[in-house]
Amino acid sequence: MNLRQGRHSQISALGFWMLLSGVGKHLASSWCCRRPASALSLLTVSFLAVRTLCSGDRGAFMCGNSASSMAKPVIVPAKGSHTASLIFLHGLGDTGHGWASGLEEVVRSAGLHHVKIVCPTAPTIPVTLNMGFRMPAWFDITSLSFDEDQDQDRITESSKLLNNLIDEEEKSGIPSNRIVIGGFSQGGAIALYTALTTERQLGGVLALSTWLPLHTKFPGAFVGSRRDYPVLQCHGDSDPVVNMQYGVMTSTLLKEQFCSNHTFRQYPGLGHSSCPPEMKDSADFLVKVLPSASSKN
């Protein structure tokens, strides 16, 4: 699969960060925020981070963890008996807090009181495309071409961090087939990469506005047999950061070579963000793949 077919116009580092973080919602009414404040509503994003960037204060993103460690994940405990887990990774410049409350409402509104939510925060590293500003990132980004200069070392390291979180859930008594991994943008990329390079029978994968990183390493990097657990991949058709054709080509590769149970959904007018229909589809997916013990009987 050649991802070079997608071409992007050049944008400033500040503009790129605004797109990735969802602040661009305020500049174009058709965009919605990437953080789901609720299943059916959108979160208003503060301009504080933009003002910080414009003032040149790189230290604002230097809070927390270094490139060799990860801050303590945000945990939303199950409201009932804990029998399943969702581990969800945020996008560039965000934190685990950015998704935790929204995902909690999505999960609880779907009646999934047995599901624990784990939202880790990425290590804080310099991001090349953002003029070296330090911010939470699962790996460095040097350009909007996802074929070139991919940060293989940090991608594999972040995958190890995700695997460690899965291990922790298993140690607490949750089998891997009751664990869904997922993420938005960079976070979704790590989730997809981990799913293909780890021989675990997961409960499923939820991948939003994302792509498969290091795609040229496949099928060589693929571990195990063809995956039969469900994968839901969602993408906006107006995404200016991760062009939807990257999502489509990733979907095609997964369906043809690696995943027997893959669904790709696209959302008209949606940019690099989330929207209520996508959150509804995500909730329906989780209900299907992580049912309660009572609903399985």
PDB file of C-alpha atoms in Angstrom:
ATOM      1  CA  MET A   1       0.000   0.000   0.000  1.00  0.00           C
ATOM      2  CA  ASN A   2       1.500   3.330  -1.081  1.00  0.00           C
ATOM      3  CA  LEU A   3       0.328   6.212   1.058  1.00  0.00           C
ATOM      4  CA  ARG A   4       2.161   8.827  -0.987  1.00  0.00           C
ATOM      5  CA  GLN A   5      -0.847   9.279  -3.210  1.00  0.00           C
ATOM      6  CA  GLY A   6      -2.308  11.630  -0.605  1.00  0.00           C
ATOM      7  CA  ARG A   7      -1.009  15.199  -0.939  1.00  0.00           C
ATOM      8  CA  HIS A   8      -1.416  18.030   1.555  1.00  0.00           C
ATOM      9  CA  SER A   9      -0.830  21.735   1.249  1.00  0.00           C
ATOM     10  CA  GLN A  10       1.749  23.170   3.630  1.00  0.00           C
ATOM     11  CA  ILE A  11       0.450  24.696   6.837  1.00  0.00           C
ATOM     12  CA  SER A  12       2.203  26.443   9.682  1.00  0.00           C
ATOM     13  CA  ALA A  13       3.281  24.592  12.786  1.00  0.00           C
ATOM     14  CA  LEU A  14       0.723  26.544  14.821  1.00  0.00           C
ATOM     15  CA  GLY A  15      -2.008  25.787  12.317  1.00  0.00           C
ATOM     16  CA  PHE A  16      -1.051  22.112  12.315  1.00  0.00           C
ATOM     17  CA  TRP A  17      -1.254  21.929  16.105  1.00  0.00           C
ATOM     18  CA  MET A  18      -4.616  23.700  16.051  1.00  0.00           C
ATOM     19  CA  LEU A  19      -5.966  21.133  13.606  1.00  0.00           C
ATOM     20  CA  LEU A  20      -4.658  18.204  15.602  1.00  0.00           C
ATOM     21  CA  SER A  21      -5.870  19.572  18.918  1.00  0.00           C
ATOM     22  CA  GLY A  22      -9.326  20.593  17.722  1.00  0.00           C
ATOM     23  CA  VAL A  23      -8.938  24.341  18.306  1.00  0.00           C
ATOM     24  CA  GLY A  24      -9.695  24.850  14.611  1.00  0.00           C
ATOM     25  CA  LYS A  25     -13.342  24.260  15.485  1.00  0.00           C
ATOM     26  CA  HIS A  26     -13.547  27.942  16.308  1.00  0.00           C
ATOM     27  CA  LEU A  27     -12.196  28.913  12.897  1.00  0.00           C
ATOM     28  CA  ALA A  28     -14.455  26.762  10.762  1.00  0.00           C
ATOM     29  CA  SER A  29     -17.994  26.046  11.863  1.00  0.00           C
ATOM     30  CA  SER A  30     -18.083  22.698  10.050  1.00  0.00           C
ATOM     31  CA  TRP A  31     -15.416  21.291  12.348  1.00  0.00           C
ATOM     32  CA  CYS A  32     -16.318  19.715  15.645  1.00  0.00           C
ATOM     33  CA  CYS A  33     -14.072  19.053  18.583  1.00  0.00           C
ATOM     34  CA  ARG A  34     -12.115  15.832  18.838  1.00  0.00           C
ATOM     35  CA  ARG A  35     -12.905  15.461  22.523  1.00  0.00           C
ATOM     36  CA  PRO A  36     -16.438  14.113  23.034  1.00  0.00           C
ATOM     37  CA  ALA A  37     -17.832  16.141  25.931  1.00  0.00           C
ATOM     38  CA  SER A  38     -20.812  13.822  25.769  1.00  0.00           C
ATOM     39  CA  ALA A  39     -22.300  11.286  23.445  1.00  0.00           C
ATOM     40  CA  LEU A  40     -24.502  13.910  21.826  1.00  0.00           C
ATOM     41  CA  SER A  41     -22.733  17.214  22.420  1.00  0.00           C
ATOM     42  CA  LEU A  42     -19.423  18.931  21.696  1.00  0.00           C
ATOM     43  CA  LEU A  43     -16.811  20.420  23.974  1.00  0.00           C
ATOM     44  CA  THR A  44     -15.740  24.056  23.686  1.00  0.00           C
ATOM     45  CA  VAL A  45     -11.943  24.195  23.394  1.00  0.00           C
ATOM     46  CA  SER A  46      -9.969  26.915  25.158  1.00  0.00           C
ATOM     47  CA  PHE A  47      -7.597  29.231  23.290  1.00  0.00           C
ATOM     48  CA  LEU A  48      -5.165  29.158  26.209  1.00  0.00           C
ATOM     49  CA  ALA A  49      -2.835  26.717  24.470  1.00  0.00           C
ATOM     50  CA  VAL A  50      -2.854  28.802  21.291  1.00  0.00           C
ATOM     51  CA  ARG A  51      -1.951  31.936  23.226  1.00  0.00           C
ATOM     52  CA  THR A  52       0.826  29.993  24.889  1.00  0.00           C
ATOM     53  CA  LEU A  53       2.214  28.852  21.552  1.00  0.00           C
ATOM     54  CA  CYS A  54       2.016  32.349  20.102  1.00  0.00           C
ATOM     55  CA  SER A  55       3.918  33.717  23.087  1.00  0.00           C
ATOM     56  CA  GLY A  56       6.687  31.244  22.452  1.00  0.00           C
ATOM     57  CA  ASP A  57       6.432  29.515  25.815  1.00  0.00           C
ATOM     58  CA  ARG A  58       7.441  25.975  24.987  1.00  0.00           C
ATOM     59  CA  GLY A  59       7.505  25.069  28.649  1.00  0.00           C
ATOM     60  CA  ALA A  60       3.717  24.863  28.743  1.00  0.00           C
ATOM     61  CA  PHE A  61       3.905  21.440  27.144  1.00  0.00           C
ATOM     62  CA  MET A  62       6.739  20.243  29.356  1.00  0.00           C
ATOM     63  CA  CYS A  63       4.465  19.193  32.180  1.00  0.00           C
ATOM     64  CA  GLY A  64       4.605  15.604  33.276  1.00  0.00           C
ATOM     65  CA  ASN A  65       6.419  12.714  31.708  1.00  0.00           C
ATOM     66  CA  SER A  66       9.593  12.446  29.687  1.00  0.00           C
ATOM     67  CA  ALA A  67      10.186  10.500  26.497  1.00  0.00           C
ATOM     68  CA  SER A  68      11.268   7.439  28.463  1.00  0.00           C
ATOM     69  CA  SER A  69       8.260   7.228  30.777  1.00  0.00           C
ATOM     70  CA  MET A  70       4.513   7.674  30.852  1.00  0.00           C
ATOM     71  CA  ALA A  71       2.427   9.552  33.385  1.00  0.00           C
ATOM     72  CA  LYS A  72      -0.091   7.650  35.437  1.00  0.00           C
ATOM     73  CA  PRO A  73      -3.124   6.908  33.223  1.00  0.00           C
ATOM     74  CA  VAL A  74      -6.486   8.486  33.883  1.00  0.00           C
ATOM     75  CA  ILE A  75      -8.722   5.715  35.201  1.00  0.00           C
ATOM     76  CA  VAL A  76     -12.514   5.692  35.107  1.00  0.00           C
ATOM     77  CA  PRO A  77     -13.497   2.695  37.251  1.00  0.00           C
ATOM     78  CA  ALA A  78     -16.357   0.429  36.313  1.00  0.00           C
ATOM     79  CA  LYS A  79     -19.585   1.409  38.082  1.00  0.00           C
ATOM     80  CA  GLY A  80     -20.543  -2.214  38.589  1.00  0.00           C
ATOM     81  CA  SER A  81     -18.576  -5.446  38.637  1.00  0.00           C
ATOM     82  CA  HIS A  82     -15.472  -4.887  36.489  1.00  0.00           C
ATOM     83  CA  THR A  83     -15.511  -7.482  33.703  1.00  0.00           C
ATOM     84  CA  ALA A  84     -14.148  -5.566  30.686  1.00  0.00           C
ATOM     85  CA  SER A  85     -11.799  -2.680  29.879  1.00  0.00           C
ATOM     86  CA  LEU A  86     -11.345   0.014  27.237  1.00  0.00           C
ATOM     87  CA  ILE A  87      -7.828   1.423  26.791  1.00  0.00           C
ATOM     88  CA  PHE A  88      -7.957   4.577  24.653  1.00  0.00           C
ATOM     89  CA  LEU A  89      -4.987   6.689  23.482  1.00  0.00           C
ATOM     90  CA  HIS A  90      -5.340  10.412  22.769  1.00  0.00           C
ATOM     91  CA  GLY A  91      -3.976  12.385  19.810  1.00  0.00           C
ATOM     92  CA  LEU A  92      -1.007  14.749  19.518  1.00  0.00           C
ATOM     93  CA  GLY A  93      -0.814  17.456  22.187  1.00  0.00           C
ATOM     94  CA  ASP A  94      -3.699  16.061  24.203  1.00  0.00           C
ATOM     95  CA  THR A  95      -3.752  14.115  27.478  1.00  0.00           C
ATOM     96  CA  GLY A  96      -5.677  11.212  28.908  1.00  0.00           C
ATOM     97  CA  HIS A  97      -7.985  13.710  30.604  1.00  0.00           C
ATOM     98  CA  GLY A  98      -9.000  14.999  27.161  1.00  0.00           C
ATOM     99  CA  TRP A  99     -10.957  11.831  26.407  1.00  0.00           C
ATOM    100  CA  ALA A 100     -11.727  10.261  29.797  1.00  0.00           C
ATOM    101  CA  SER A 101     -14.886  12.171  30.762  1.00  0.00           C
ATOM    102  CA  GLY A 102     -16.366  12.055  27.269  1.00  0.00           C
ATOM    103  CA  LEU A 103     -15.728   8.340  26.913  1.00  0.00           C
ATOM    104  CA  GLU A 104     -17.221   7.778  30.347  1.00  0.00           C
ATOM    105  CA  GLU A 105     -20.491   9.338  29.243  1.00  0.00           C
ATOM    106  CA  VAL A 106     -20.433   7.405  25.968  1.00  0.00           C
ATOM    107  CA  VAL A 107     -19.850   4.130  27.795  1.00  0.00           C
ATOM    108  CA  ARG A 108     -22.278   4.747  30.653  1.00  0.00           C
ATOM    109  CA  SER A 109     -25.051   6.033  28.388  1.00  0.00           C
ATOM    110  CA  ALA A 110     -24.747   2.725  26.547  1.00  0.00           C
ATOM    111  CA  GLY A 111     -25.301   0.854  29.807  1.00  0.00           C
ATOM    112  CA  LEU A 112     -21.766  -0.528  29.960  1.00  0.00           C
ATOM    113  CA  HIS A 113     -21.357  -0.124  33.719  1.00  0.00           C
ATOM    114  CA  HIS A 114     -19.014  -3.126  33.849  1.00  0.00           C
ATOM    115  CA  VAL A 115     -16.387  -1.437  31.647  1.00  0.00           C
ATOM    116  CA  LYS A 116     -13.320   0.262  33.117  1.00  0.00           C
ATOM    117  CA  ILE A 117     -11.807   3.060  31.001  1.00  0.00           C
ATOM    118  CA  VAL A 118      -8.046   3.613  30.885  1.00  0.00           C
ATOM    119  CA  CYS A 119      -6.790   6.802  29.197  1.00  0.00           C
ATOM    120  CA  PRO A 120      -2.987   7.120  29.307  1.00  0.00           C
ATOM    121  CA  THR A 121      -1.075  10.318  28.566  1.00  0.00           C
ATOM    122  CA  ALA A 122       1.775  10.125  26.066  1.00  0.00           C
ATOM    123  CA  PRO A 123       5.355  11.046  26.958  1.00  0.00           C
ATOM    124  CA  THR A 124       6.263  14.700  26.417  1.00  0.00           C
ATOM    125  CA  ILE A 125       8.669  15.037  23.478  1.00  0.00           C
ATOM    126  CA  PRO A 126       9.732  17.688  20.925  1.00  0.00           C
ATOM    127  CA  VAL A 127       7.561  17.504  17.799  1.00  0.00           C
ATOM    128  CA  THR A 128       9.544  18.375  14.685  1.00  0.00           C
ATOM    129  CA  LEU A 129       6.616  19.597  12.593  1.00  0.00           C
ATOM    130  CA  ASN A 130       5.588  21.912  15.426  1.00  0.00           C
ATOM    131  CA  MET A 131       8.939  23.725  15.470  1.00  0.00           C
ATOM    132  CA  GLY A 132      10.263  21.473  18.198  1.00  0.00           C
ATOM    133  CA  PHE A 133       7.621  22.409  20.772  1.00  0.00           C
ATOM    134  CA  ARG A 134       7.462  19.801  23.516  1.00  0.00           C
ATOM    135  CA  MET A 135       4.050  18.244  23.960  1.00  0.00           C
ATOM    136  CA  PRO A 136       2.467  14.869  24.690  1.00  0.00           C
ATOM    137  CA  ALA A 137       3.046  12.681  21.631  1.00  0.00           C
ATOM    138  CA  TRP A 138       3.200   8.960  21.028  1.00  0.00           C
ATOM    139  CA  PHE A 139       5.849   9.573  18.363  1.00  0.00           C
ATOM    140  CA  ASP A 140       7.464  12.439  16.478  1.00  0.00           C
ATOM    141  CA  ILE A 141       5.936  13.816  13.269  1.00  0.00           C
ATOM    142  CA  THR A 142       8.197  15.429  10.698  1.00  0.00           C
ATOM    143  CA  SER A 143       5.737  15.917   7.831  1.00  0.00           C
ATOM    144  CA  LEU A 144       2.155  15.294   6.771  1.00  0.00           C
ATOM    145  CA  SER A 145       3.340  12.571   4.417  1.00  0.00           C
ATOM    146  CA  PHE A 146       2.897   9.383   6.389  1.00  0.00           C
ATOM    147  CA  ASP A 147       5.309   7.529   4.101  1.00  0.00           C
ATOM    148  CA  GLU A 148       8.426   9.436   5.069  1.00  0.00           C
ATOM    149  CA  ASP A 149      10.582   9.881   8.173  1.00  0.00           C
ATOM    150  CA  GLN A 150       8.412   7.804  10.473  1.00  0.00           C
ATOM    151  CA  ASP A 151       9.609   7.643  14.060  1.00  0.00           C
ATOM    152  CA  GLN A 152       9.954   3.870  14.268  1.00  0.00           C
ATOM    153  CA  ASP A 153      11.692   3.820  17.647  1.00  0.00           C
ATOM    154  CA  ARG A 154       8.969   5.790  19.426  1.00  0.00           C
ATOM    155  CA  ILE A 155       6.180   3.968  17.605  1.00  0.00           C
ATOM    156  CA  THR A 156       7.483   0.632  18.838  1.00  0.00           C
ATOM    157  CA  GLU A 157       8.142   2.053  22.314  1.00  0.00           C
ATOM    158  CA  SER A 158       4.592   3.425  22.555  1.00  0.00           C
ATOM    159  CA  SER A 159       3.286   0.050  21.434  1.00  0.00           C
ATOM    160  CA  LYS A 160       5.204  -1.520  24.314  1.00  0.00           C
ATOM    161  CA  LEU A 161       3.609   0.971  26.708  1.00  0.00           C
ATOM    162  CA  LEU A 162       0.170  -0.011  25.417  1.00  0.00           C
ATOM    163  CA  ASN A 163       1.020  -3.694  25.787  1.00  0.00           C
ATOM    164  CA  ASN A 164       2.054  -3.004  29.379  1.00  0.00           C
ATOM    165  CA  LEU A 165      -1.361  -1.486  30.051  1.00  0.00           C
ATOM    166  CA  ILE A 166      -3.014  -4.579  28.578  1.00  0.00           C
ATOM    167  CA  ASP A 167      -0.809  -6.710  30.843  1.00  0.00           C
ATOM    168  CA  GLU A 168      -1.990  -4.724  33.868  1.00  0.00           C
ATOM    169  CA  GLU A 169      -5.628  -5.366  32.988  1.00  0.00           C
ATOM    170  CA  GLU A 170      -4.938  -9.069  32.552  1.00  0.00           C
ATOM    171  CA  LYS A 171      -3.215  -9.162  35.954  1.00  0.00           C
ATOM    172  CA  SER A 172      -6.373  -7.693  37.469  1.00  0.00           C
ATOM    173  CA  GLY A 173      -8.359 -10.617  36.088  1.00  0.00           C
ATOM    174  CA  ILE A 174      -9.616  -9.238  32.761  1.00  0.00           C
ATOM    175  CA  PRO A 175      -8.799 -11.582  29.846  1.00  0.00           C
ATOM    176  CA  SER A 176      -7.477  -9.988  26.662  1.00  0.00           C
ATOM    177  CA  ASN A 177     -10.657 -10.876  24.774  1.00  0.00           C
ATOM    178  CA  ARG A 178     -12.515  -8.551  27.152  1.00  0.00           C
ATOM    179  CA  ILE A 179     -10.182  -5.645  26.427  1.00  0.00           C
ATOM    180  CA  VAL A 180     -10.730  -3.140  23.601  1.00  0.00           C
ATOM    181  CA  ILE A 181      -7.823  -0.923  22.596  1.00  0.00           C
ATOM    182  CA  GLY A 182      -8.295   2.233  20.581  1.00  0.00           C
ATOM    183  CA  GLY A 183      -7.353   5.811  20.020  1.00  0.00           C
ATOM    184  CA  PHE A 184      -7.684   9.024  18.077  1.00  0.00           C
ATOM    185  CA  SER A 185      -5.167  10.048  15.374  1.00  0.00           C
ATOM    186  CA  GLN A 186      -1.693   9.195  16.746  1.00  0.00           C
ATOM    187  CA  GLY A 187      -3.312   7.152  19.487  1.00  0.00           C
ATOM    188  CA  GLY A 188      -5.323   5.162  16.976  1.00  0.00           C
ATOM    189  CA  ALA A 189      -2.166   4.564  14.946  1.00  0.00           C
ATOM    190  CA  ILE A 190      -0.484   3.007  17.980  1.00  0.00           C
ATOM    191  CA  ALA A 191      -3.572   0.893  18.674  1.00  0.00           C
ATOM    192  CA  LEU A 192      -3.642  -0.471  15.106  1.00  0.00           C
ATOM    193  CA  TYR A 193       0.097  -1.135  15.087  1.00  0.00           C
ATOM    194  CA  THR A 194      -0.138  -2.920  18.436  1.00  0.00           C
ATOM    195  CA  ALA A 195      -3.072  -5.053  17.302  1.00  0.00           C
ATOM    196  CA  LEU A 196      -1.092  -6.321  14.308  1.00  0.00           C
ATOM    197  CA  THR A 197       2.233  -6.863  16.061  1.00  0.00           C
ATOM    198  CA  THR A 198       0.967  -8.528  19.239  1.00  0.00           C
ATOM    199  CA  GLU A 199      -0.446 -12.039  19.255  1.00  0.00           C
ATOM    200  CA  ARG A 200      -3.343 -11.378  21.594  1.00  0.00           C
ATOM    201  CA  GLN A 201      -6.988 -12.231  21.161  1.00  0.00           C
ATOM    202  CA  LEU A 202      -8.367  -8.774  21.903  1.00  0.00           C
ATOM    203  CA  GLY A 203     -11.983  -7.836  22.383  1.00  0.00           C
ATOM    204  CA  GLY A 204     -11.677  -5.355  19.523  1.00  0.00           C
ATOM    205  CA  VAL A 205     -10.026  -2.204  18.190  1.00  0.00           C
ATOM    206  CA  LEU A 206     -11.613   1.267  17.958  1.00  0.00           C
ATOM    207  CA  ALA A 207      -9.586   3.468  15.579  1.00  0.00           C
ATOM    208  CA  LEU A 208     -10.663   7.091  15.000  1.00  0.00           C
ATOM    209  CA  SER A 209      -9.239   9.475  12.352  1.00  0.00           C
ATOM    210  CA  THR A 210      -6.084   7.448  11.989  1.00  0.00           C
ATOM    211  CA  TRP A 211      -3.807   5.336   9.810  1.00  0.00           C
ATOM    212  CA  LEU A 212      -1.464   2.341  10.073  1.00  0.00           C
ATOM    213  CA  PRO A 213       2.056   3.585  10.853  1.00  0.00           C
ATOM    214  CA  LEU A 214       5.136   1.834   9.453  1.00  0.00           C
ATOM    215  CA  HIS A 215       2.855   0.237   6.856  1.00  0.00           C
ATOM    216  CA  THR A 216       5.830  -0.690   4.655  1.00  0.00           C
ATOM    217  CA  LYS A 217       6.981  -3.068   7.407  1.00  0.00           C
ATOM    218  CA  PHE A 218       3.913  -5.217   6.772  1.00  0.00           C
ATOM    219  CA  PRO A 219       3.202  -8.034   6.227  1.00  0.00           C
ATOM    220  CA  GLY A 220       6.657  -8.835   7.629  1.00  0.00           C
ATOM    221  CA  ALA A 221       5.893  -7.201  10.993  1.00  0.00           C
ATOM    222  CA  PHE A 222       2.571  -9.013  11.326  1.00  0.00           C
ATOM    223  CA  VAL A 223       2.491 -11.478  14.222  1.00  0.00           C
ATOM    224  CA  GLY A 224       0.243 -14.521  14.442  1.00  0.00           C
ATOM    225  CA  SER A 225      -2.773 -15.458  12.352  1.00  0.00           C
ATOM    226  CA  ARG A 226      -5.458 -13.380  10.672  1.00  0.00           C
ATOM    227  CA  ARG A 227      -7.408 -11.412  13.280  1.00  0.00           C
ATOM    228  CA  ASP A 228     -11.033 -12.392  13.747  1.00  0.00           C
ATOM    229  CA  TYR A 229     -11.942  -9.915  16.498  1.00  0.00           C
ATOM    230  CA  PRO A 230     -13.913  -6.791  15.475  1.00  0.00           C
ATOM    231  CA  VAL A 231     -12.185  -3.620  14.292  1.00  0.00           C
ATOM    232  CA  LEU A 232     -14.131  -0.359  13.861  1.00  0.00           C
ATOM    233  CA  GLN A 233     -12.302   2.346  11.919  1.00  0.00           C
ATOM    234  CA  CYS A 234     -13.936   5.796  11.644  1.00  0.00           C
ATOM    235  CA  HIS A 235     -12.856   8.812   9.571  1.00  0.00           C
ATOM    236  CA  GLY A 236     -14.204  12.200   8.520  1.00  0.00           C
ATOM    237  CA  ASP A 237     -14.258  12.830   4.782  1.00  0.00           C
ATOM    238  CA  SER A 238     -13.080  16.433   5.305  1.00  0.00           C
ATOM    239  CA  ASP A 239     -10.072  15.623   7.494  1.00  0.00           C
ATOM    240  CA  PRO A 240      -7.296  18.130   6.587  1.00  0.00           C
ATOM    241  CA  VAL A 241      -4.617  16.424   8.701  1.00  0.00           C
ATOM    242  CA  VAL A 242      -5.011  12.690   8.161  1.00  0.00           C
ATOM    243  CA  ASN A 243      -6.560  12.705   4.697  1.00  0.00           C
ATOM    244  CA  MET A 244      -9.395  10.224   4.463  1.00  0.00           C
ATOM    245  CA  GLN A 245      -7.685   8.352   1.644  1.00  0.00           C
ATOM    246  CA  TYR A 246      -5.036   7.302   4.180  1.00  0.00           C
ATOM    247  CA  GLY A 247      -7.857   5.881   6.261  1.00  0.00           C
ATOM    248  CA  VAL A 248      -9.386   4.166   3.232  1.00  0.00           C
ATOM    249  CA  MET A 249      -6.074   2.632   2.179  1.00  0.00           C
ATOM    250  CA  THR A 250      -5.406   1.496   5.735  1.00  0.00           C
ATOM    251  CA  SER A 251      -8.876  -0.048   5.825  1.00  0.00           C
ATOM    252  CA  THR A 252      -8.254  -1.842   2.529  1.00  0.00           C
ATOM    253  CA  LEU A 253      -4.940  -3.237   3.746  1.00  0.00           C
ATOM    254  CA  LEU A 254      -6.452  -4.456   7.004  1.00  0.00           C
ATOM    255  CA  LYS A 255      -9.419  -6.103   5.306  1.00  0.00           C
ATOM    256  CA  GLU A 256      -7.409  -7.773   2.551  1.00  0.00           C
ATOM    257  CA  GLN A 257      -4.523  -9.087   4.619  1.00  0.00           C
ATOM    258  CA  PHE A 258      -5.037  -9.006   8.364  1.00  0.00           C
ATOM    259  CA  CYS A 259      -8.583  -8.581   9.688  1.00  0.00           C
ATOM    260  CA  SER A 260     -11.618 -10.746   8.960  1.00  0.00           C
ATOM    261  CA  ASN A 261     -14.060  -8.565  10.898  1.00  0.00           C
ATOM    262  CA  HIS A 262     -13.313  -4.965   9.910  1.00  0.00           C
ATOM    263  CA  THR A 263     -15.782  -2.094   9.505  1.00  0.00           C
ATOM    264  CA  PHE A 264     -14.919   1.308   8.022  1.00  0.00           C
ATOM    265  CA  ARG A 265     -17.272   4.253   8.550  1.00  0.00           C
ATOM    266  CA  GLN A 266     -16.907   7.730   7.095  1.00  0.00           C
ATOM    267  CA  TYR A 267     -18.641  10.923   8.212  1.00  0.00           C
ATOM    268  CA  PRO A 268     -19.580  13.674   5.724  1.00  0.00           C
ATOM    269  CA  GLY A 269     -18.178  17.094   6.588  1.00  0.00           C
ATOM    270  CA  LEU A 270     -16.181  15.862   9.574  1.00  0.00           C
ATOM    271  CA  GLY A 271     -12.645  17.208   9.922  1.00  0.00           C
ATOM    272  CA  HIS A 272      -9.874  15.931  12.191  1.00  0.00           C
ATOM    273  CA  SER A 273     -12.210  15.582  15.129  1.00  0.00           C
ATOM    274  CA  SER A 274     -15.099  13.581  16.514  1.00  0.00           C
ATOM    275  CA  CYS A 275     -18.844  14.043  16.142  1.00  0.00           C
ATOM    276  CA  PRO A 276     -22.036  12.713  17.773  1.00  0.00           C
ATOM    277  CA  PRO A 277     -22.788  10.114  15.038  1.00  0.00           C
ATOM    278  CA  GLU A 278     -19.253   8.744  15.384  1.00  0.00           C
ATOM    279  CA  MET A 279     -19.613   8.545  19.155  1.00  0.00           C
ATOM    280  CA  LYS A 280     -22.951   6.751  18.725  1.00  0.00           C
ATOM    281  CA  ASP A 281     -21.311   4.241  16.373  1.00  0.00           C
ATOM    282  CA  SER A 282     -18.488   3.802  18.884  1.00  0.00           C
ATOM    283  CA  ALA A 283     -20.969   3.151  21.690  1.00  0.00           C
ATOM    284  CA  ASP A 284     -22.846   0.597  19.587  1.00  0.00           C
ATOM    285  CA  PHE A 285     -19.540  -1.102  18.768  1.00  0.00           C
ATOM    286  CA  LEU A 286     -18.579  -1.355  22.441  1.00  0.00           C
ATOM    287  CA  VAL A 287     -22.003  -2.746  23.356  1.00  0.00           C
ATOM    288  CA  LYS A 288     -21.486  -5.459  20.755  1.00  0.00           C
ATOM    289  CA  VAL A 289     -17.910  -6.440  21.612  1.00  0.00           C
ATOM    290  CA  LEU A 290     -17.965  -5.945  25.412  1.00  0.00           C
ATOM    291  CA  PRO A 291     -21.409  -7.141  26.498  1.00  0.00           C
ATOM    292  CA  SER A 292     -22.181  -7.583  30.167  1.00  0.00           C
ATOM    293  CA  ALA A 293     -22.313 -11.079  31.601  1.00  0.00           C
ATOM    294  CA  SER A 294     -26.105 -10.848  31.887  1.00  0.00           C
ATOM    295  CA  SER A 295     -26.579  -9.837  28.241  1.00  0.00           C
ATOM    296  CA  LYS A 296     -24.439 -12.759  27.082  1.00  0.00           C
ATOM    297  CA  ASN A 297     -26.720 -15.253  28.814  1.00  0.00           C
TER     298      ASN A 297
END
